Amino acid sequence: MELRRIEESIFKVLMVLSLMIVVGSLLAVIGVILWKGLPVLNIDMLTKTAQGGYYLGKGGGILNAIIGSLYLAIGGTALAFLLSIGVAFYLQKEYSGGTRLSSITRLSLDILWGTPSIVYGAFGFTVLMYFHMRASLLAGIIVLALLELPIMTRTMEEVIKTVPQELKEVSYSLGATRLETTLRVVAKQALPGLMTGVLIAFGRGIGDAASILFTAGYTDRIPTSLFDATASLPLAIFFQLGTPLPQVQQKAYASAVILLLIILAISITTRLLSRKYTKYIIK
Amino acid sequence: MSETHIQIENVNAYYGRTHSLKNISVQIPKKQITAIIGPSGCGKSTLLKCMNRLIDLTDGVTYSGKILIDNEDIFDRKTDIVDIRKKMGLLAQRPIPLPMSIYENIAYGPKIHGLKKKPDLDAIVEKYLKLVGLWEEVKDRLNSPASQLSLGQQQRLCLARGLAVEPEIILCDEPTSALDPVSSQYIEQQLLKLKNDYTIVIVTHNIHQAMRLADYVIHLYLGEVVEHGLSNDVFENPKEERTRAYINGTFSTELKIDSESDLKGQLCPFNFVYAKQALHNLEDGKILKLIVDDPIAVTEVPRGMEADGHKVLIVKQINKTDWEIVIQK
Ligand SMILES: Nc1ncnc2c1ncn2[C@@H]1O[C@H](COP(=O)(O)OP(=O)(O)O)[C@@H](O)[C@H]1O
Ligand SMILES: [Mg+2]
């Protein structure tokens, strides 16, 4: 009896400990970034592009990287979404009938998911070289879309799979076709989950540096066309931290704060939106 | 018997290798209520799903035979199944609203069948909500999610939604089993009213409900039609011993149980062996009650015991996981 109680308390301590490590690390990361970044963060950082070269630029801000990151991540997420939603529905058994092709697709996606983003970057770079093209917003968007595709597709597929069979039966019994059922009932029931899938993929896209290093490049200007090189926040942090100048290094933390805030804002918006649609979900 | 609406001829259905419907041939009369009765797992839902071919959605199903509705064979691959389904409303075991507003739930069917104009849709929504007596309760919140209604209200909404596509037939699969008594009674009243205009098929394992509602009864047991006929004849004077046993069995909870055996947690074939042993220890004519929770046992134990010459009186689901099987030696 005594022994079992001791076991119980050991496990409890272990659980509390792991919890503290998880929450603690999160708080530590955010804390350090805010502590180092907030003092440097000022209105110029947000409203001016880099001045005096982006490696060593002491003047100006990082507007080029903020706008660039948003372009890249929004573009990449939108493109990935267009591809994912089709694949995610196709992978359902009503459409693919659980064929070989669908299991091969699933396997490929899982491998892509585990592929380091630098490999995507190298791949994109090779393709660009082959076509004698330079790093551009478009190339960055395409590589980010590829990077986001597996996460988005697999999350969406799982979400769509949880839509109850009975719900589809209701729609069919009213004389709906498969497409009508998919678009008007299944998609609606899965909507909050689909939004979460998009959000997770967006988070991965906006935070990734390696894949766009060679494909989107870096610049101190705001891109005006799809074929311009494009700056991004993760690379801004990378370059700024890499300089020997303390003033520029400090700016890296301000960039990190901004990246954090963007992700936070997107998270909260998605939560709120998805809560609005969750009301309609049938359990 | 009045005019036949649905003619079922030699229908067989298999889930993989499980033979769930065995040579079913029955006629379902027009504008009457037909009840399909029988214990859990006897194939009631399967038969119902054949009638609107929702069975197509299940993996590994094969079926054969003919089901004629207005002289059109719905099992014929050439028949447009979307058209067929439009002729039939479905009321499921538990209310399943669509993930949209109350209004959109009713408007969904008419919309996919091409009705676009808002005033027309408004009129339809009002008409069918009134028909099921829901209008007064929801008219001020037509745009709120259907999931927020009570279960009873949801089931009436589902009925209205099915009616809004103007079907000729209403198929109900234990439509009141998830509802409270008051809501159940309400649905039953609705069905009685609706039989003037619709052919209604109701699956139920509640004998009382079948007696209250049905004009015509089909008794299924282990995938076979045991008996079918006018409700009065079947209930008052069953021709088949098994029908009598089923009706009595479900009627008299005071059925004298001589021995009880709890086989929960026992898997096939052990539950089988224990059941045999328990029967072996009884005298002829005595009654054994088994409780099982292995889904295979639910169909296989009764089948095996019948093969051994015992009489299975009741196979009944008593809660989410457990079934009661009553066997007379
Ligand atoms: N999706 C399925 N896959 C495999 N077997 C099934 C499936 N649905 C039903 N069955 C089997 O078919 C038989 C009839 O089931 P069902 O028609 O649901 O019975 P009821 O509605 O009378 O309770 C049962 O033995 C059941 O185990
Ligand atoms: Mg059933």
XYZ file of C-alpha atoms and ligand atoms in Angstrom:
640
model
C 0.000 0.000 0.000
C 2.764 2.386 1.123
C 4.791 1.563 -1.998
C 1.920 2.377 -4.318
C 1.432 5.728 -2.701
C 5.120 6.501 -3.179
C 4.886 5.476 -6.839
C 1.933 7.771 -7.220
C 3.784 10.754 -5.804
C 6.925 10.085 -7.859
C 4.869 10.145 -11.017
C 3.128 13.279 -9.955
C 6.436 15.008 -9.351
C 7.727 13.848 -12.740
C 4.671 15.191 -14.517
C 4.806 18.543 -12.796
C 8.496 18.714 -13.629
C 7.969 18.098 -17.340
C 5.194 20.623 -17.378
C 7.469 23.180 -15.762
C 10.187 22.485 -18.307
C 7.770 22.963 -21.207
C 6.159 26.132 -19.946
C 9.474 27.356 -18.571
C 11.302 27.042 -21.892
C 8.513 28.827 -23.713
C 8.558 31.662 -21.198
C 12.368 31.783 -21.312
C 12.432 32.107 -25.096
C 9.783 34.793 -25.149
C 11.345 36.522 -22.143
C 14.844 36.753 -23.596
C 13.543 37.995 -26.911
C 11.349 40.642 -25.327
C 14.073 41.692 -22.895
C 16.640 42.147 -25.643
C 14.271 43.222 -28.400
C 11.799 45.625 -26.820
C 14.359 48.350 -25.926
C 15.521 48.450 -29.551
C 12.063 48.264 -31.053
C 10.934 51.685 -32.234
C 8.667 53.155 -34.822
C 11.499 53.461 -37.344
C 12.050 49.703 -37.220
C 8.489 49.205 -38.348
C 8.154 51.967 -40.902
C 11.534 52.258 -42.605
C 13.419 49.924 -44.834
C 17.037 49.027 -44.093
C 19.539 51.742 -44.798
C 23.245 51.454 -45.454
C 23.243 47.898 -46.731
C 21.367 45.099 -45.125
C 24.337 43.334 -43.589
C 25.807 46.299 -41.871
C 22.940 48.765 -41.984
C 22.807 50.688 -38.749
C 20.117 53.034 -39.966
C 16.518 52.536 -40.986
C 14.289 49.637 -39.997
C 13.182 46.266 -41.245
C 10.026 47.157 -43.121
C 11.485 45.403 -46.149
C 11.719 42.157 -44.176
C 8.284 42.514 -42.576
C 6.539 43.113 -45.884
C 8.707 40.501 -47.590
C 7.893 37.859 -44.986
C 4.184 38.597 -45.232
C 4.281 38.374 -49.031
C 6.235 35.142 -48.924
C 4.221 33.445 -46.209
C 0.813 34.572 -47.432
C 1.682 33.677 -51.022
C 3.168 30.331 -50.047
C 0.262 29.466 -47.753
C -2.307 30.426 -50.393
C -0.591 28.316 -53.033
C -0.173 25.396 -50.643
C -3.841 25.701 -49.711
C -4.995 25.420 -53.310
C -3.002 22.220 -53.727
C -3.651 20.777 -50.270
C -7.390 21.057 -50.224
C -7.668 19.036 -53.417
C -5.219 16.388 -52.265
C -6.771 16.192 -48.794
C -10.201 15.481 -50.271
C -8.771 13.105 -52.815
C -7.137 11.063 -50.063
C -10.555 10.350 -48.506
C -11.851 6.923 -49.327
C -14.971 8.203 -51.106
C -12.747 9.688 -53.741
C -9.664 7.560 -54.023
C -11.297 4.407 -52.672
C -8.172 3.783 -50.606
C -6.155 3.017 -53.735
C -2.438 2.448 -53.987
C -1.986 5.915 -55.356
C -3.462 7.365 -52.191
C -1.133 5.417 -49.913
C 1.848 6.401 -52.054
C 0.738 10.033 -51.843
C 0.435 9.775 -48.087
C 3.883 8.224 -47.785
C 5.429 10.918 -50.002
C 3.837 13.631 -47.919
C 5.171 12.116 -44.724
C 8.671 11.964 -46.167
C 8.406 15.554 -47.382
C 7.214 16.545 -43.938
C 10.383 15.202 -42.409
C 12.672 16.721 -45.007
C 14.849 19.540 -43.615
C 13.997 22.890 -45.122
C 17.546 23.497 -46.335
C 16.971 20.601 -48.744
C 13.981 22.428 -50.176
C 16.194 25.483 -50.501
C 18.920 23.567 -52.285
C 16.369 22.000 -54.606
C 14.832 25.388 -55.421
C 18.266 26.862 -55.970
C 19.227 24.088 -58.414
C 16.051 24.617 -60.408
C 16.640 28.377 -60.503
C 20.215 27.885 -61.706
C 19.055 25.479 -64.346
C 16.684 28.050 -65.809
C 19.251 30.852 -65.368
C 16.971 32.736 -63.040
C 17.716 34.818 -60.002
C 16.249 34.540 -56.539
C 12.778 36.058 -56.508
C 9.571 36.445 -54.551
C 7.907 33.929 -56.858
C 10.593 31.294 -56.341
C 10.375 31.862 -52.572
C 6.616 31.481 -52.612
C 6.827 28.237 -54.566
C 9.438 26.716 -52.260
C 7.499 27.774 -49.162
C 4.348 26.270 -50.651
C 6.204 22.979 -51.095
C 7.475 23.199 -47.550
C 3.974 23.835 -46.188
C 2.192 21.352 -48.409
C 2.774 18.162 -46.383
C 1.786 19.695 -43.049
C -1.278 21.323 -44.454
C -2.435 18.329 -46.452
C -1.967 15.794 -43.695
C -3.680 17.957 -41.067
C -6.577 18.662 -43.403
C -6.862 15.038 -44.380
C -7.155 14.004 -40.734
C -9.722 16.702 -40.063
C -11.858 15.729 -43.040
C -11.628 12.107 -42.006
C -13.295 12.908 -38.691
C -16.450 14.223 -40.372
C -19.084 11.683 -39.307
C -20.293 9.283 -41.962
C -23.875 9.913 -40.827
C -23.573 13.535 -41.812
C -22.643 12.612 -45.353
C -25.475 10.091 -45.392
C -27.903 12.871 -44.510
C -26.728 14.923 -47.441
C -26.849 11.990 -49.859
C -30.282 11.008 -48.625
C -31.531 14.458 -49.607
C -30.387 13.766 -53.141
C -27.067 15.612 -53.066
C -24.200 14.507 -55.279
C -20.759 13.692 -53.952
C -19.404 17.106 -54.915
C -22.310 18.970 -53.313
C -21.906 16.915 -50.167
C -18.178 17.613 -50.086
C -18.369 21.338 -50.663
C -21.486 22.212 -48.717
C -21.489 19.790 -45.823
C -18.109 18.150 -45.304
C -16.111 21.324 -45.877
C -18.409 23.241 -43.577
C -18.173 20.722 -40.773
C -14.399 20.555 -41.178
C -13.917 24.324 -41.507
C -12.460 25.102 -38.064
C -10.050 22.199 -38.429
C -9.085 23.260 -41.934
C -8.340 26.734 -40.612
C -6.082 25.273 -37.954
C -4.257 23.343 -40.672
C -3.692 26.540 -42.615
C -2.484 28.301 -39.493
C 0.059 25.633 -38.594
C 1.395 25.643 -42.143
C 1.567 29.440 -42.156
C 3.563 29.328 -38.946
C 6.036 26.941 -40.473
C 6.271 29.060 -43.626
C 6.809 32.435 -42.021
C 9.384 31.091 -39.613
C 11.525 29.243 -42.111
C 14.844 30.691 -43.207
C 16.780 27.925 -44.926
C 14.360 27.240 -47.742
C 14.198 30.850 -48.886
C 17.857 31.684 -48.350
C 18.768 30.868 -51.922
C 15.366 31.132 -53.531
C 13.931 34.459 -52.344
C 17.320 36.022 -51.634
C 17.565 39.187 -49.591
C 17.327 42.875 -50.337
C 16.846 46.189 -48.611
C 13.937 47.149 -50.808
C 10.295 46.190 -50.752
C 9.591 43.967 -53.753
C 7.398 45.499 -56.430
C 7.011 42.460 -58.639
C 7.012 38.684 -58.310
C 10.453 38.593 -59.888
C 12.215 40.843 -57.373
C 14.418 39.436 -54.670
C 12.587 39.559 -51.322
C 13.723 40.060 -47.760
C 12.274 38.098 -44.849
C 12.274 38.290 -41.062
C 14.048 34.991 -40.336
C 16.861 35.951 -42.694
C 16.938 39.466 -41.260
C 17.571 37.909 -37.858
C 20.206 35.631 -39.351
C 22.119 38.420 -41.089
C 21.806 40.952 -38.282
C 23.051 38.507 -35.676
C 25.899 37.586 -37.999
C 27.337 41.101 -38.186
C 30.182 42.159 -35.949
C 28.347 45.388 -35.039
C 26.554 45.313 -31.662
C 23.971 47.935 -32.769
C 22.954 45.768 -35.713
C 23.000 42.608 -33.619
C 20.534 44.191 -31.220
C 18.157 44.790 -34.090
C 17.930 41.036 -34.617
C 15.995 40.788 -31.359
C 13.601 43.491 -32.455
C 13.045 41.513 -35.665
C 12.368 38.416 -33.601
C 9.808 40.297 -31.502
C 8.028 41.367 -34.656
C 8.031 37.831 -36.048
C 6.587 36.625 -32.766
C 3.886 39.271 -32.820
C 2.856 38.397 -36.381
C 2.495 34.731 -35.477
C 0.580 35.637 -32.334
C -1.787 37.897 -34.270
C -2.479 35.239 -36.898
C -3.047 32.614 -34.188
C -5.531 34.725 -32.331
C -7.430 35.723 -35.452
C -7.721 32.112 -36.552
C -8.874 31.058 -33.080
C -11.576 33.702 -33.077
C -12.724 32.907 -36.597
C -12.741 29.198 -35.970
C -14.709 29.679 -32.768
C -17.340 31.459 -34.836
C -17.709 28.432 -37.098
C -17.357 25.819 -34.370
C -20.884 26.708 -33.234
C -22.298 25.065 -36.330
C -20.383 21.829 -35.962
C -22.392 18.686 -35.355
C -20.872 16.427 -32.744
C -53.606 -5.044 -48.775
C -53.510 -1.743 -50.614
C -51.383 -0.797 -53.589
C -47.713 -1.750 -53.359
C -45.218 1.104 -53.355
C -41.926 -0.640 -52.773
C -41.505 -4.150 -54.067
C -38.532 -6.016 -52.633
C -37.576 -9.180 -54.494
C -34.927 -11.706 -53.472
C -32.637 -9.162 -51.897
C -29.379 -10.479 -50.479
C -26.743 -8.301 -48.858
C -23.295 -9.141 -47.586
C -20.815 -7.163 -45.503
C -17.651 -8.827 -46.646
C -18.569 -12.466 -46.007
C -21.275 -11.762 -43.419
C -24.581 -12.610 -45.013
C -26.784 -9.910 -43.495
C -29.924 -10.079 -45.629
C -31.079 -13.442 -46.875
C -33.420 -13.580 -49.803
C -35.758 -10.882 -48.633
C -39.003 -10.591 -50.591
C -41.708 -8.293 -49.248
C -44.023 -5.559 -50.459
C -44.427 -2.240 -48.769
C -47.867 -0.706 -49.156
C -48.453 2.825 -50.372
C -49.448 5.569 -47.922
C -49.326 3.285 -44.905
C -46.897 2.783 -42.103
C -44.803 -0.347 -42.379
C -42.777 -1.336 -39.348
C -39.694 -3.494 -39.633
C -39.203 -5.190 -36.291
C -36.625 -7.581 -34.949
C -33.763 -7.728 -32.459
C -30.540 -5.749 -32.846
C -28.289 -6.939 -35.607
C -31.009 -8.731 -37.563
C -30.557 -6.528 -40.624
C -33.267 -3.882 -40.199
C -30.992 -0.936 -40.912
C -29.347 -2.801 -43.753
C -32.698 -3.385 -45.420
C -33.615 0.266 -44.984
C -30.298 1.392 -46.430
C -30.883 -0.802 -49.457
C -34.068 1.108 -50.187
C -32.218 4.377 -50.753
C -28.931 2.710 -51.652
C -27.090 4.506 -48.858
C -25.618 1.058 -48.423
C -23.341 1.936 -51.342
C -21.357 4.122 -48.945
C -20.253 1.191 -46.806
C -17.001 -0.524 -47.707
C -17.062 -4.096 -48.839
C -20.816 -4.372 -49.312
C -22.296 -6.513 -52.038
C -25.974 -6.950 -52.731
C -28.252 -8.525 -55.278
C -31.931 -8.793 -56.068
C -34.423 -6.146 -57.021
C -36.125 -3.256 -55.308
C -38.855 -1.748 -57.446
C -40.169 1.688 -56.638
C -42.833 2.854 -59.069
C -41.704 -0.006 -61.289
C -38.146 1.257 -61.450
C -35.457 -1.085 -60.169
C -33.265 0.997 -57.877
C -30.583 -1.691 -57.813
C -30.208 -1.306 -61.561
C -26.900 0.440 -62.250
C -28.609 2.561 -64.896
C -31.044 4.100 -62.419
C -30.091 7.604 -61.352
C -29.658 7.158 -57.644
C -29.743 10.878 -56.898
C -33.248 10.993 -58.340
C -34.276 7.967 -56.304
C -32.979 9.434 -53.080
C -34.902 12.622 -53.710
C -38.070 10.550 -53.528
C -37.184 9.427 -50.006
C -36.742 11.275 -46.772
C -34.591 9.699 -44.087
C -34.945 10.016 -40.354
C -31.943 8.526 -38.604
C -31.432 6.896 -35.256
C -30.143 10.039 -33.669
C -30.962 13.508 -34.947
C -28.254 14.711 -37.260
C -28.686 18.310 -38.326
C -26.381 19.648 -41.004
C -23.607 21.956 -39.758
C -25.520 25.116 -40.612
C -28.355 27.325 -39.419
C -31.892 26.129 -38.829
C -33.000 27.901 -41.989
C -30.188 26.455 -44.092
C -30.958 22.965 -42.850
C -34.405 23.068 -44.430
C -33.296 25.042 -47.477
C -30.375 22.705 -48.246
C -32.405 20.091 -50.131
C -34.499 22.489 -52.217
C -31.375 24.510 -53.009
C -29.396 21.601 -54.388
C -32.398 20.689 -56.475
C -32.287 24.061 -58.132
C -34.496 26.375 -56.130
C -32.712 29.717 -55.874
C -35.197 32.472 -55.122
C -35.187 33.685 -51.550
C -38.987 34.188 -51.245
C -39.604 30.622 -52.456
C -37.080 29.238 -49.998
C -38.550 31.340 -47.182
C -41.963 29.908 -47.946
C -40.678 26.336 -47.952
C -38.817 26.774 -44.685
C -41.912 28.177 -43.024
C -44.227 25.532 -44.490
C -42.212 22.534 -43.330
C -41.271 23.955 -39.956
C -44.985 24.505 -39.387
C -45.777 21.003 -40.562
C -43.580 19.500 -37.844
C -44.742 22.013 -35.265
C -41.398 23.709 -34.886
C -42.163 27.090 -36.406
C -43.403 28.834 -33.281
C -40.395 27.605 -31.323
C -37.730 28.734 -33.769
C -39.137 31.488 -35.971
C -37.140 34.159 -34.163
C -33.823 32.364 -34.463
C -33.842 30.829 -37.909
C -30.240 31.872 -38.402
C -28.824 30.341 -35.280
C -26.989 27.014 -35.515
C -29.210 23.947 -35.670
C -26.876 22.239 -33.217
C -28.185 24.502 -30.465
C -31.690 23.026 -30.561
C -32.734 20.331 -28.113
C -32.551 16.729 -29.336
C -36.307 16.479 -29.794
C -36.372 19.729 -31.743
C -33.425 18.546 -33.836
C -35.244 15.366 -34.788
C -38.286 17.357 -35.867
C -35.991 19.634 -37.848
C -34.533 16.567 -39.542
C -38.027 15.372 -40.383
C -38.887 18.774 -41.860
C -35.633 18.801 -43.790
C -36.461 15.443 -45.335
C -39.981 16.552 -46.203
C -38.747 19.737 -47.849
C -37.425 17.819 -50.853
C -40.998 16.602 -51.370
C -40.407 12.862 -51.141
C -43.040 10.170 -51.527
C -41.509 7.861 -48.994
C -40.168 8.457 -45.496
C -37.641 5.977 -44.148
C -37.077 6.038 -40.388
C -34.393 4.071 -38.583
C -35.351 3.879 -34.923
C -36.205 7.570 -35.063
C -37.107 7.903 -31.411
C -34.466 5.784 -29.751
C -32.375 8.814 -28.768
C -35.311 10.933 -27.645
C -37.137 11.525 -24.390
C -40.679 10.110 -24.097
C -42.414 13.407 -24.834
C -40.398 14.064 -27.990
C -40.847 10.451 -29.049
C -44.561 10.758 -28.715
C -44.483 13.939 -30.732
C -42.593 12.266 -33.570
C -45.019 9.342 -33.518
C -47.958 11.715 -33.818
C -46.277 13.422 -36.748
C -45.771 10.117 -38.514
C -49.407 9.127 -38.012
C -50.461 12.440 -39.529
C -48.031 12.105 -42.414
C -49.150 8.656 -43.498
C -52.085 10.229 -45.335
C -49.639 11.636 -47.850
C -46.540 9.484 -47.581
C -45.465 5.896 -47.566
C -43.646 5.415 -44.279
C -41.207 2.668 -43.358
C -40.105 2.654 -39.743
C -37.442 0.421 -38.280
C -37.937 -0.155 -34.600
C -37.042 -2.657 -31.951
C -39.771 -1.287 -29.793
C -42.783 -3.571 -30.210
C -45.107 -1.108 -28.527
C -44.132 1.553 -30.993
C -44.734 -0.812 -33.899
C -48.177 -1.641 -32.486
C -49.086 1.994 -32.085
C -47.982 3.020 -35.539
C -47.890 0.202 -38.015
C -50.473 -0.918 -40.533
C -48.116 -3.537 -41.855
C -45.326 -5.400 -40.103
C -42.211 -7.189 -41.267
C -40.427 -9.316 -38.699
C -36.762 -9.881 -39.451
C -34.595 -12.316 -37.611
C -30.928 -13.015 -38.338
C -31.292 -11.569 -41.808
C -34.430 -13.438 -42.795
C -38.058 -12.423 -43.007
C -39.785 -14.555 -40.404
C -43.224 -13.170 -40.976
C -44.889 -10.238 -42.637
C -48.475 -9.139 -42.846
C -51.096 -6.744 -41.574
C -50.214 -5.439 -38.188
C -53.359 -6.783 -36.518
C -52.771 -10.268 -37.818
C -49.121 -10.367 -36.917
C -49.494 -8.970 -33.426
C -52.663 -10.760 -32.426
C -52.195 -13.987 -34.233
C -48.620 -14.573 -35.314
C -48.275 -17.533 -37.636
C -44.681 -18.107 -36.686
C -43.481 -19.343 -33.354
C -40.448 -17.052 -33.485
C -42.614 -13.985 -33.997
C -44.750 -14.975 -31.040
C -41.643 -15.451 -28.949
C -40.238 -12.114 -30.023
C -43.442 -10.257 -29.288
C -43.922 -12.017 -25.968
C -40.267 -11.834 -25.080
C -40.124 -8.121 -25.434
C -43.490 -7.782 -23.830
C -43.092 -9.706 -20.654
C -40.113 -8.628 -18.691
C -41.396 -11.251 -16.239
C -40.286 -13.962 -18.658
C -39.023 -16.587 -16.256
C -35.250 -16.818 -16.417
C -33.991 -20.112 -14.982
C -30.304 -19.469 -15.267
C -28.100 -16.497 -15.987
C -24.585 -16.339 -17.318
C -22.483 -13.233 -17.621
C -20.075 -13.660 -20.534
C -18.804 -10.085 -20.642
C -15.163 -9.865 -21.561
C -15.308 -13.340 -23.081
C -14.433 -13.468 -26.741
C -15.427 -15.921 -29.440
C -15.170 -18.885 -29.301
C -15.050 -19.024 -25.483
C -18.387 -17.310 -24.936
C -19.779 -19.888 -27.318
C -18.391 -22.765 -25.328
C -19.614 -21.314 -22.026
C -23.068 -20.769 -23.491
C -23.211 -24.394 -24.620
C -22.071 -25.598 -21.239
C -24.658 -23.489 -19.447
C -27.392 -24.875 -21.681
C -26.128 -28.380 -21.204
C -26.649 -28.046 -17.448
C -30.283 -27.014 -17.884
C -33.358 -29.150 -18.272
C -35.333 -29.025 -21.491
C -37.641 -26.060 -21.768
C -35.738 -24.003 -19.197
C -34.582 -20.521 -20.084
C -31.035 -19.160 -20.030
C -30.085 -15.518 -20.127
C -26.666 -14.527 -21.427
C -25.015 -11.135 -21.269
C -22.322 -10.625 -23.915
C -20.250 -7.671 -25.058
C -18.447 -9.267 -27.983
C -20.088 -7.966 -31.179
C -19.396 -11.225 -32.988
C -21.198 -13.149 -30.276
C -24.336 -11.115 -30.801
C -24.975 -12.750 -34.141
C -22.978 -15.923 -33.843
C -24.152 -17.226 -30.472
C -27.877 -17.131 -31.384
C -27.099 -18.648 -34.758
C -25.059 -21.453 -33.223
C -27.602 -22.174 -30.498
C -30.378 -22.378 -33.063
C -28.249 -24.781 -35.068
C -28.044 -26.920 -31.915
C -31.824 -26.984 -31.740
C -32.360 -24.454 -28.939
C -34.798 -21.617 -29.271
C -33.525 -18.047 -29.184
C -36.175 -15.811 -27.677
C -34.535 -12.428 -27.358
C -31.441 -10.725 -28.680
C -31.487 -7.238 -27.288
C -28.958 -4.480 -26.841
C -29.207 -3.382 -23.217
C -26.623 -0.621 -23.227
C -23.816 0.769 -25.355
C -21.664 -2.332 -25.188
C -23.774 -5.165 -23.863
C -26.369 -7.427 -25.365
C -28.812 -9.760 -23.708
C -29.490 -13.082 -25.360
C -32.278 -15.264 -23.998
C -32.340 -18.875 -25.080
C -34.776 -21.659 -24.317
C -33.328 -25.144 -24.282
N -20.722 -1.570 -41.715
C -20.810 -2.869 -41.406
N -19.770 -3.693 -41.573
C -19.855 -5.007 -41.276
N -20.952 -5.601 -40.793
C -22.032 -4.830 -40.584
C -22.026 -3.425 -40.881
N -23.247 -2.923 -40.588
C -23.974 -3.969 -40.128
N -23.252 -5.113 -40.134
C -23.729 -6.452 -39.718
O -24.902 -6.755 -40.434
C -25.892 -7.290 -39.576
C -27.151 -6.443 -39.634
O -26.888 -5.169 -39.099
P -27.967 -4.009 -39.064
O -28.669 -3.947 -40.363
O -27.302 -2.777 -38.613
O -28.955 -4.553 -37.943
P -30.103 -3.802 -37.133
O -30.343 -2.471 -37.736
O -31.261 -4.718 -37.236
O -29.639 -3.710 -35.721
C -25.269 -7.359 -38.195
O -24.835 -8.685 -38.004
C -24.098 -6.441 -38.246
O -23.056 -6.917 -37.452
Mg -30.036 -0.564 -36.822
